[in-house]
XYZ file of N, CA and C in Angstrom:
621
model
N 103.221 -13.458 -16.446
C 103.522 -13.376 -14.981
C 102.094 -13.460 -14.423
N 102.023 -14.488 -13.457
C 100.421 -14.306 -12.704
C 100.277 -13.255 -11.978
N 98.900 -12.972 -12.000
C 98.694 -11.876 -11.226
C 98.276 -12.168 -9.759
N 98.924 -11.381 -8.870
C 98.815 -11.323 -7.347
C 97.572 -11.027 -6.846
N 96.702 -11.700 -6.182
C 95.480 -11.098 -6.036
C 95.828 -11.093 -4.145
N 95.597 -9.800 -3.790
C 95.817 -9.614 -2.374
C 94.915 -10.520 -1.442
N 93.342 -10.624 -2.130
C 92.384 -11.259 -1.113
C 92.731 -12.523 -0.937
N 93.423 -13.297 -2.007
C 93.630 -14.750 -1.708
C 94.999 -15.165 -0.862
N 95.876 -14.174 -0.738
C 96.842 -14.090 0.084
C 96.536 -14.051 1.404
N 95.689 -12.771 1.497
C 94.934 -12.607 2.648
C 94.370 -13.694 3.608
N 93.543 -14.448 2.602
C 92.946 -15.552 3.135
C 93.721 -16.637 3.383
N 94.669 -17.052 2.897
C 95.598 -18.140 2.954
C 96.469 -17.964 4.383
N 96.850 -16.414 4.579
C 97.304 -16.282 5.681
C 96.608 -16.301 7.118
N 95.041 -16.211 6.915
C 94.301 -15.943 8.046
C 93.999 -17.707 8.345
N 93.833 -18.472 7.292
C 93.795 -19.672 7.111
C 95.202 -20.335 8.156
N 96.044 -19.876 7.764
C 97.498 -20.489 8.563
C 97.511 -19.970 9.826
N 97.346 -18.743 10.168
C 97.150 -18.341 11.642
C 95.955 -18.625 12.304
N 94.901 -19.326 12.013
C 93.891 -19.747 12.441
C 94.201 -21.378 13.092
N 95.179 -21.830 12.683
C 95.505 -23.304 12.779
C 96.772 -23.024 13.664
N 97.141 -21.864 14.073
C 98.501 -21.997 14.867
C 98.086 -22.023 16.470
N 98.710 -22.677 16.940
C 98.392 -22.882 18.699
C 99.679 -22.501 19.320
N 99.517 -21.564 20.040
C 100.688 -21.062 21.045
C 100.452 -21.637 22.589
N 101.101 -23.011 22.891
C 101.170 -23.628 23.859
C 102.377 -23.172 24.809
N 102.596 -21.978 24.781
C 103.755 -21.653 25.634
C 103.435 -21.218 27.023
N 104.001 -21.805 28.184
C 103.901 -21.670 29.137
C 104.990 -20.775 29.779
N 104.835 -19.408 30.458
C 105.911 -18.791 30.844
C 106.126 -19.148 32.410
N 107.315 -19.407 32.902
C 107.267 -19.459 34.234
C 108.834 -18.929 34.888
N 108.315 -18.175 35.808
C 109.483 -17.509 36.784
C 110.418 -18.487 37.436
N 111.557 -18.465 37.224
C 112.523 -19.488 37.550
C 113.609 -18.730 38.290
N 114.327 -19.428 39.237
C 115.567 -18.809 39.956
C 116.500 -20.084 40.115
N 117.641 -19.622 40.810
C 118.516 -20.694 41.188
C 118.898 -20.948 42.496
N 119.304 -21.730 43.247
C 119.692 -21.787 44.468
C 121.150 -21.416 44.702
N 121.275 -20.576 45.857
C 122.228 -19.957 45.943
C 123.283 -20.557 47.346
N 122.444 -21.083 48.282
C 122.822 -21.671 49.402
C 121.693 -22.514 49.909
N 122.188 -23.757 50.630
C 121.040 -24.891 50.961
C 121.942 -25.185 52.148
N 121.055 -25.428 53.265
C 121.542 -26.099 54.620
C 120.512 -26.089 55.542
N 120.496 -27.240 56.571
C 119.432 -27.354 57.475
C 118.095 -27.245 56.993
N 117.679 -27.349 56.152
C 116.309 -27.533 55.894
C 115.870 -26.177 55.218
N 116.780 -25.104 55.057
C 116.677 -24.016 54.354
C 117.292 -23.580 53.030
N 116.680 -22.701 52.179
C 117.473 -22.554 50.980
C 117.304 -21.257 50.458
N 118.234 -20.405 49.960
C 118.177 -18.825 49.638
C 118.208 -19.041 47.861
N 117.517 -18.548 47.656
C 117.090 -18.742 45.727
C 117.092 -17.302 45.259
N 117.810 -17.178 44.115
C 118.092 -15.794 43.306
C 117.238 -15.919 42.244
N 116.361 -14.742 42.079
C 115.782 -14.847 40.588
C 114.327 -14.786 40.681
N 113.689 -15.037 41.879
C 112.367 -15.446 42.085
C 111.813 -13.807 42.661
N 111.911 -12.732 41.669
C 111.586 -11.339 42.480
C 109.980 -11.312 42.578
N 109.367 -12.000 42.040
C 107.691 -11.810 42.212
C 107.399 -12.811 43.136
N 108.184 -13.514 43.831
C 107.469 -14.484 44.717
C 106.708 -13.765 45.925
N 105.657 -14.452 46.404
C 104.942 -13.897 47.599
C 105.580 -14.529 48.828
N 105.065 -14.125 49.997
C 105.275 -14.666 51.116
C 104.798 -15.835 51.577
N 104.703 -16.923 51.946
C 103.968 -18.154 51.881
C 103.735 -18.757 50.536
N 104.168 -18.433 49.716
C 103.889 -19.225 48.398
C 104.549 -20.404 48.126
N 104.339 -21.306 47.391
C 104.815 -22.522 47.286
C 105.856 -22.671 46.113
N 107.099 -22.941 46.199
C 107.924 -23.233 44.932
C 108.449 -24.644 44.826
N 108.673 -24.920 43.643
C 109.157 -26.182 43.486
C 110.699 -26.583 42.890
N 111.310 -27.313 43.236
C 112.993 -27.475 42.760
C 112.498 -28.542 41.630
N 113.689 -28.613 41.023
C 113.805 -29.417 39.855
C 113.478 -31.062 40.346
N 113.925 -31.570 41.225
C 113.616 -32.864 41.918
C 112.321 -32.943 42.271
N 111.578 -32.107 42.360
C 110.168 -32.264 42.762
C 109.868 -31.958 44.174
N 110.938 -31.688 45.029
C 110.677 -31.028 46.199
C 109.988 -29.844 46.352
N 109.209 -29.395 47.274
C 108.316 -28.151 47.189
C 108.910 -27.612 48.763
N 108.820 -26.509 48.666
C 109.117 -25.374 49.622
C 108.422 -24.375 49.804
N 108.353 -23.498 50.985
C 107.709 -22.317 51.347
C 108.426 -21.387 51.508
N 108.072 -20.228 50.697
C 108.591 -19.007 50.724
C 108.273 -18.084 52.061
N 109.444 -18.002 53.003
C 109.236 -17.375 54.283
C 110.017 -16.064 54.442
N 110.960 -15.841 53.676
C 111.807 -14.569 54.008
C 112.088 -13.915 52.390
N 111.867 -12.507 52.625
C 111.843 -11.780 51.274
C 112.925 -10.746 51.290
N 113.811 -10.949 50.431
C 115.103 -10.088 50.557
C 115.029 -9.173 49.261
N 115.798 -8.290 49.302
C 116.055 -7.233 48.136
C 116.580 -8.190 46.852
N 117.603 -9.222 47.133
C 118.060 -9.845 45.863
C 117.913 -11.122 45.852
N 117.110 -11.913 46.980
C 117.018 -13.479 47.187
C 115.698 -13.546 47.996
N 115.304 -14.719 47.982
C 114.220 -15.242 48.882
C 114.825 -16.254 49.592
N 114.301 -16.471 51.049
C 114.608 -17.686 51.821
C 113.383 -18.547 51.982
N 113.556 -19.922 51.439
C 112.404 -20.811 51.614
C 112.721 -21.885 52.510
N 111.701 -22.442 52.758
C 111.858 -23.483 54.077
C 111.456 -24.944 53.226
N 112.502 -25.978 53.239
C 112.086 -27.160 52.431
C 110.799 -27.851 53.176
N 110.295 -28.498 52.184
C 109.189 -29.354 52.671
C 109.312 -30.847 52.539
N 110.755 -31.180 52.460
C 111.124 -32.397 52.008
C 112.603 -32.502 52.345
N 113.241 -33.869 51.614
C 114.597 -34.086 51.821
C 115.293 -32.858 51.039
N 116.696 -32.579 51.582
C 117.411 -31.604 50.945
C 118.340 -32.330 50.021
N 118.397 -33.888 49.815
C 119.253 -34.640 48.970
C 118.949 -34.199 47.571
N 119.839 -34.101 46.860
C 119.712 -33.646 45.181
C 119.596 -32.158 45.277
N 119.329 -31.428 46.132
C 119.260 -29.917 46.176
C 120.685 -29.224 46.385
N 121.338 -28.605 45.285
C 122.639 -27.821 45.435
C 122.570 -26.617 44.988
N 123.749 -25.917 45.207
C 124.185 -24.533 44.808
C 123.932 -24.631 43.096
N 122.936 -23.695 42.405
C 122.676 -23.947 41.211
C 121.607 -24.723 40.875
N 120.765 -25.455 41.661
C 119.959 -26.321 41.241
C 118.486 -25.001 40.909
N 117.515 -25.536 39.869
C 116.507 -24.901 39.518
C 115.376 -24.734 40.391
N 114.628 -23.655 40.503
C 113.367 -23.495 41.433
C 112.622 -22.687 40.501
N 111.235 -23.087 40.546
C 110.265 -22.496 39.863
C 109.147 -22.027 40.706
N 108.414 -20.860 40.566
C 107.324 -20.462 41.146
C 106.015 -21.558 40.790
N 105.029 -21.675 42.020
C 103.618 -22.338 41.538
C 102.897 -21.324 41.263
N 102.977 -19.967 41.878
C 101.921 -19.309 42.120
C 100.790 -19.473 43.049
N 100.982 -20.504 43.868
C 100.080 -20.801 45.058
C 100.297 -20.450 46.581
N 99.818 -20.206 47.231
C 100.075 -20.097 48.431
C 99.853 -21.484 49.045
N 100.759 -21.937 50.297
C 100.836 -22.896 50.694
C 99.476 -23.133 51.452
N 98.794 -24.363 51.097
C 97.756 -24.721 51.698
C 97.680 -26.302 52.112
N 96.565 -26.744 52.701
C 96.519 -28.035 53.141
C 95.045 -28.646 52.914
N 94.750 -29.600 52.640
C 93.502 -30.179 52.345
C 92.983 -31.031 53.619
N 91.943 -30.740 54.157
C 91.245 -31.324 55.348
C 90.085 -32.031 55.115
N 89.504 -32.882 55.871
C 88.096 -33.518 55.844
C 88.554 -34.689 56.868
N 87.023 -35.408 56.629
C 86.730 -36.451 57.733
C 87.893 -37.593 57.473
N 88.032 -37.958 56.054
C 88.926 -38.989 55.780
C 90.371 -38.896 56.181
N 90.631 -37.831 56.637
C 91.994 -37.864 57.286
C 92.207 -38.308 58.685
N 91.188 -38.625 59.413
C 91.253 -39.188 60.713
C 91.762 -40.359 60.659
N 92.960 -40.940 61.382
C 93.543 -42.077 61.505
C 94.814 -42.055 60.516
N 95.080 -41.091 59.368
C 96.137 -40.989 58.518
C 97.061 -40.040 59.073
N 98.363 -40.342 58.591
C 99.743 -39.723 58.756
C 100.016 -38.791 57.566
N 100.159 -37.583 57.600
C 100.566 -36.721 56.444
C 101.621 -35.800 56.536
N 102.008 -35.414 55.709
C 103.337 -34.285 55.695
C 102.889 -33.035 55.738
N 103.606 -32.012 56.255
C 102.919 -30.641 56.310
C 101.993 -29.910 55.043
N 102.358 -30.594 53.857
C 101.561 -30.213 52.801
C 100.225 -31.249 52.684
N 99.817 -32.097 53.377
C 98.562 -32.911 53.614
C 98.856 -34.197 52.586
N 100.060 -34.384 52.224
C 100.352 -35.530 51.480
C 100.512 -36.880 52.322
N 99.572 -37.907 52.109
C 99.981 -39.037 52.963
C 101.312 -39.657 52.839
N 102.021 -40.102 54.306
C 103.225 -40.896 54.242
C 103.141 -42.151 55.074
N 101.811 -42.581 55.244
C 101.754 -43.593 55.935
C 101.562 -44.925 55.224
N 101.769 -44.818 53.822
C 101.694 -46.172 53.045
C 100.239 -46.780 52.707
N 99.129 -45.991 53.070
C 97.794 -46.487 53.083
C 97.357 -45.936 51.622
N 98.031 -45.358 50.899
C 97.440 -45.063 49.729
C 96.577 -43.483 49.720
N 96.161 -42.958 48.445
C 95.662 -41.888 48.663
C 94.488 -41.635 49.722
N 94.161 -40.184 50.029
C 93.280 -39.942 50.742
C 91.949 -39.671 49.924
N 90.827 -40.087 50.142
C 89.633 -39.829 49.491
C 88.644 -38.864 50.021
N 87.430 -38.985 49.432
C 86.213 -38.444 50.398
C 86.481 -37.124 50.246
N 85.297 -36.164 50.736
C 85.202 -34.816 50.400
C 86.369 -34.028 51.164
N 87.171 -33.001 50.503
C 88.285 -31.977 51.126
C 88.075 -30.853 51.060
N 88.388 -30.229 52.125
C 88.276 -28.664 51.718
C 89.777 -28.449 51.800
N 90.037 -27.155 51.069
C 91.714 -26.555 51.003
C 91.663 -25.389 52.034
N 92.507 -25.564 52.865
C 92.699 -24.570 53.810
C 94.184 -23.776 53.845
N 94.282 -22.600 53.767
C 95.639 -22.074 53.919
C 96.301 -22.695 55.258
N 97.619 -23.137 54.977
C 98.456 -23.096 56.244
C 98.517 -21.875 57.190
N 98.728 -20.700 56.843
C 98.888 -19.662 57.631
C 97.524 -18.566 57.469
N 96.917 -18.881 58.478
C 95.714 -18.129 58.515
C 95.299 -17.483 59.886
N 94.541 -16.270 59.992
C 94.274 -15.763 61.233
C 93.514 -16.837 62.261
N 93.880 -17.027 63.513
C 92.918 -17.937 64.539
C 91.805 -17.306 64.881
N 90.769 -17.805 65.232
C 89.678 -17.350 65.610
C 89.745 -16.761 66.920
N 89.248 -15.501 67.313
C 89.221 -14.890 68.470
C 89.184 -15.796 69.905
N 89.224 -15.421 70.986
C 88.757 -16.117 72.150
C 87.420 -16.099 72.535
N 86.431 -15.025 72.125
C 85.498 -15.161 72.314
C 84.412 -16.164 71.346
N 84.976 -16.436 70.203
C 84.406 -17.635 69.455
C 84.663 -19.061 70.006
N 85.634 -19.032 70.718
C 85.960 -20.515 71.146
C 84.811 -20.986 72.522
N 84.839 -22.142 72.280
C 84.035 -22.861 73.552
C 84.984 -22.910 74.626
N 84.171 -22.988 75.990
C 84.951 -22.829 77.137
C 85.309 -24.290 77.403
N 86.443 -24.380 78.125
C 86.993 -25.423 78.593
C 86.858 -25.988 79.733
N 85.908 -26.732 80.007
C 85.470 -27.031 81.395
C 85.613 -28.612 81.901
N 86.223 -29.467 80.868
C 86.341 -30.823 81.127
C 87.886 -31.385 81.271
N 88.454 -32.035 81.976
C 89.760 -32.351 81.903
C 89.698 -33.572 80.985
N 91.345 -33.560 80.137
C 91.316 -34.598 79.426
C 92.679 -35.563 80.204
N 92.184 -36.827 80.394
C 92.727 -37.772 81.246
C 93.947 -38.340 79.991
N 95.144 -38.218 80.660
C 96.378 -38.528 79.661
C 96.786 -40.104 80.193
N 96.291 -40.469 81.185
C 96.595 -41.802 81.689
C 97.995 -42.038 82.657
N 98.574 -41.092 82.548
C 100.084 -40.606 83.132
C 99.453 -39.856 84.797
N 99.501 -40.786 85.647
C 99.115 -40.237 86.834
C 99.745 -38.890 87.360
N 101.156 -38.874 87.160
C 102.052 -37.430 87.312
C 101.288 -36.440 86.739
N 101.027 -36.504 85.483
C 100.400 -35.429 84.623
C 99.152 -35.109 84.740
N 98.099 -36.158 84.950
C 96.787 -35.879 85.520
C 96.637 -35.111 86.764
N 97.503 -35.506 87.633
C 97.363 -35.037 89.173
C 97.921 -33.404 89.326
N 99.259 -33.336 88.729
C 99.888 -32.017 88.961
C 99.666 -30.599 87.737
N 99.580 -31.295 86.449
C 99.292 -30.460 85.466
C 98.113 -30.816 84.385
N 96.764 -30.500 85.316
C 95.649 -31.124 84.113
C 95.517 -30.507 82.919
N 95.197 -31.116 81.935
C 94.892 -30.797 80.615
C 93.405 -30.395 80.459
N 93.169 -29.419 79.880
C 91.852 -29.282 79.289
C 91.546 -30.052 78.036
N 90.057 -30.499 77.854
C 89.837 -31.146 76.850
C 89.443 -30.105 75.989
N 89.792 -30.326 74.654
C 89.680 -29.243 73.542
C 90.898 -28.113 73.274
N 91.547 -28.110 74.308
C 92.801 -27.409 74.047
C 93.885 -27.796 73.529
N 94.898 -26.978 73.230
C 96.325 -27.245 72.524
C 97.338 -27.595 73.655
N 98.159 -28.416 73.405
C 99.245 -28.573 74.424
C 100.486 -28.906 73.878
N 101.594 -28.166 74.473
C 102.819 -28.196 73.666
C 103.462 -28.965 74.672
N 104.193 -30.106 74.017
C 105.264 -31.171 74.948
C 106.558 -30.935 74.354
N 107.419 -30.121 74.872
C 108.757 -29.801 74.697
C 109.583 -30.570 75.207
N 110.776 -30.855 75.042
C 112.107 -31.524 75.597
C 113.026 -31.876 74.586
N 114.259 -32.491 75.120
C 115.034 -32.819 74.260
C 114.866 -33.706 73.694
N 115.812 -34.563 72.677
C 115.708 -35.780 72.129
C 115.708 -36.914 73.030
N 114.719 -37.903 72.651
C 114.837 -39.194 73.257
C 114.231 -39.218 74.731
N 113.219 -38.192 74.910
C 113.195 -37.702 76.411
C 111.545 -38.112 76.611
N 111.054 -38.763 75.570
C 109.758 -39.293 75.809
C 108.391 -38.461 75.311
N 108.886 -37.685 74.574
C 107.785 -36.745 74.210
C 106.736 -37.510 73.251
N 107.236 -38.384 72.372
C 106.117 -38.802 71.380
C 105.567 -39.917 72.280
N 106.245 -40.731 73.247
C 105.623 -41.574 73.979
C 104.317 -40.962 74.886
N 104.606 -39.956 75.488
C 103.510 -39.022 76.134
C 102.046 -38.970 74.996
N 102.653 -38.217 74.272
C 101.330 -38.225 73.223
C 100.862 -39.384 72.612
N 101.401 -40.353 72.371
C 100.916 -41.943 71.737
C 99.837 -42.445 73.056
N 100.322 -42.219 74.161
C 99.595 -42.793 75.470
C 98.411 -41.940 75.656
N 98.505 -40.817 75.399
C 97.254 -39.947 75.720
C 96.266 -40.317 74.654
N 96.619 -40.683 73.469
C 95.829 -40.492 72.361
C 94.995 -42.299 72.853
N 95.918 -43.288 73.027
C 95.476 -44.045 73.094
C 94.546 -44.314 74.472
N 94.873 -43.599 75.575
C 93.628 -43.564 76.848
C 92.362 -43.031 76.300
N 92.278 -42.396 75.077
C 90.778 -41.831 74.773
C 90.011 -42.707 74.214
N 90.525 -44.162 74.205
C 89.872 -45.605 73.659
C 88.269 -45.359 74.286
N 88.138 -45.179 75.626
C 86.980 -45.719 76.205
C 85.879 -44.308 75.753
N 86.101 -43.433 75.268
C 85.433 -42.327 74.698
C 84.949 -43.015 73.341
N 85.635 -43.272 72.553
C 85.429 -43.747 71.488
C 84.448 -44.815 71.409
N 84.496 -45.989 72.189
C 83.605 -47.020 72.672
C 82.412 -46.687 72.927
N 82.191 -45.440 73.539
C 80.921 -44.994 74.148
C 80.245 -44.139 73.450
N 80.923 -43.946 71.999
C 80.344 -43.156 71.027
C 80.591 -41.522 71.408
N 81.208 -41.097 71.906
C 82.012 -39.899 72.178
C 83.296 -39.837 71.897
N 83.783 -39.730 70.752
C 85.000 -39.988 70.511
C 85.725 -38.670 70.724
N 86.966 -38.569 71.001
C 87.975 -37.395 71.186
C 88.800 -37.672 69.997
N 88.776 -36.393 69.192
C 89.687 -36.583 67.923
C 90.868 -35.776 68.602
N 91.843 -36.450 68.317
C 93.378 -36.010 68.742
C 94.278 -36.019 67.556
N 94.872 -34.656 67.542
C 95.774 -34.491 66.373
C 97.094 -34.211 66.906
N 97.910 -35.075 66.516
C 99.239 -35.044 67.004
C 100.322 -34.539 65.879
N 100.892 -33.302 66.186
C 101.721 -32.738 65.081
C 103.320 -32.666 65.752
N 104.059 -33.487 65.139
C 105.384 -33.322 65.230
C 106.271 -32.301 64.815
N 106.776 -31.471 65.543
C 107.940 -30.413 65.059
C 109.331 -30.700 65.144
N 110.141 -30.641 64.237
C 111.460 -30.897 64.151
C 112.098 -29.684 64.930
N 113.470 -30.108 65.519
C 114.099 -28.991 66.282
C 115.443 -28.927 65.711
């Protein structure tokens, strides 16, 4: 009977354990309880944070907005096609944010900053900014003392818009909201040609 040497067994075990790699990634997942009108209710994401990005099994992402005792409400950032009751959702651990930078000028992006204009990826230097953050106080804003000409006489004469301020264009479908915004942007061409460009950011919100 061969002698059993504990030191040899210990050395073999250490060698075996040193070559063992644990590439296990733990993910918290949940299931869809209900989906409709761009909103889904998800069960099982007990540790989800408000404003966190979650991802469905078909790649569509959503933002957690409503936290309840037994489920969370998420707003879809894409089409609801392929998402149904029982679909799997996983946490990303990231708060919803968007990349910003000079290369975004002239591009069309979705709420997550991903290009949707067919012109390829956006390069250049980018800065990641959270979607939900505290706006600067009024005291830190520059005074608005110059009008922004839209090119529409009825607006420029009766409802002057200040250059540098935000303006809400609200109305029913097919009433010309986008047309007014695009015409206003085009009307700033003369400032661009003079070397004094007006940077216009058009945000389309669904209703």
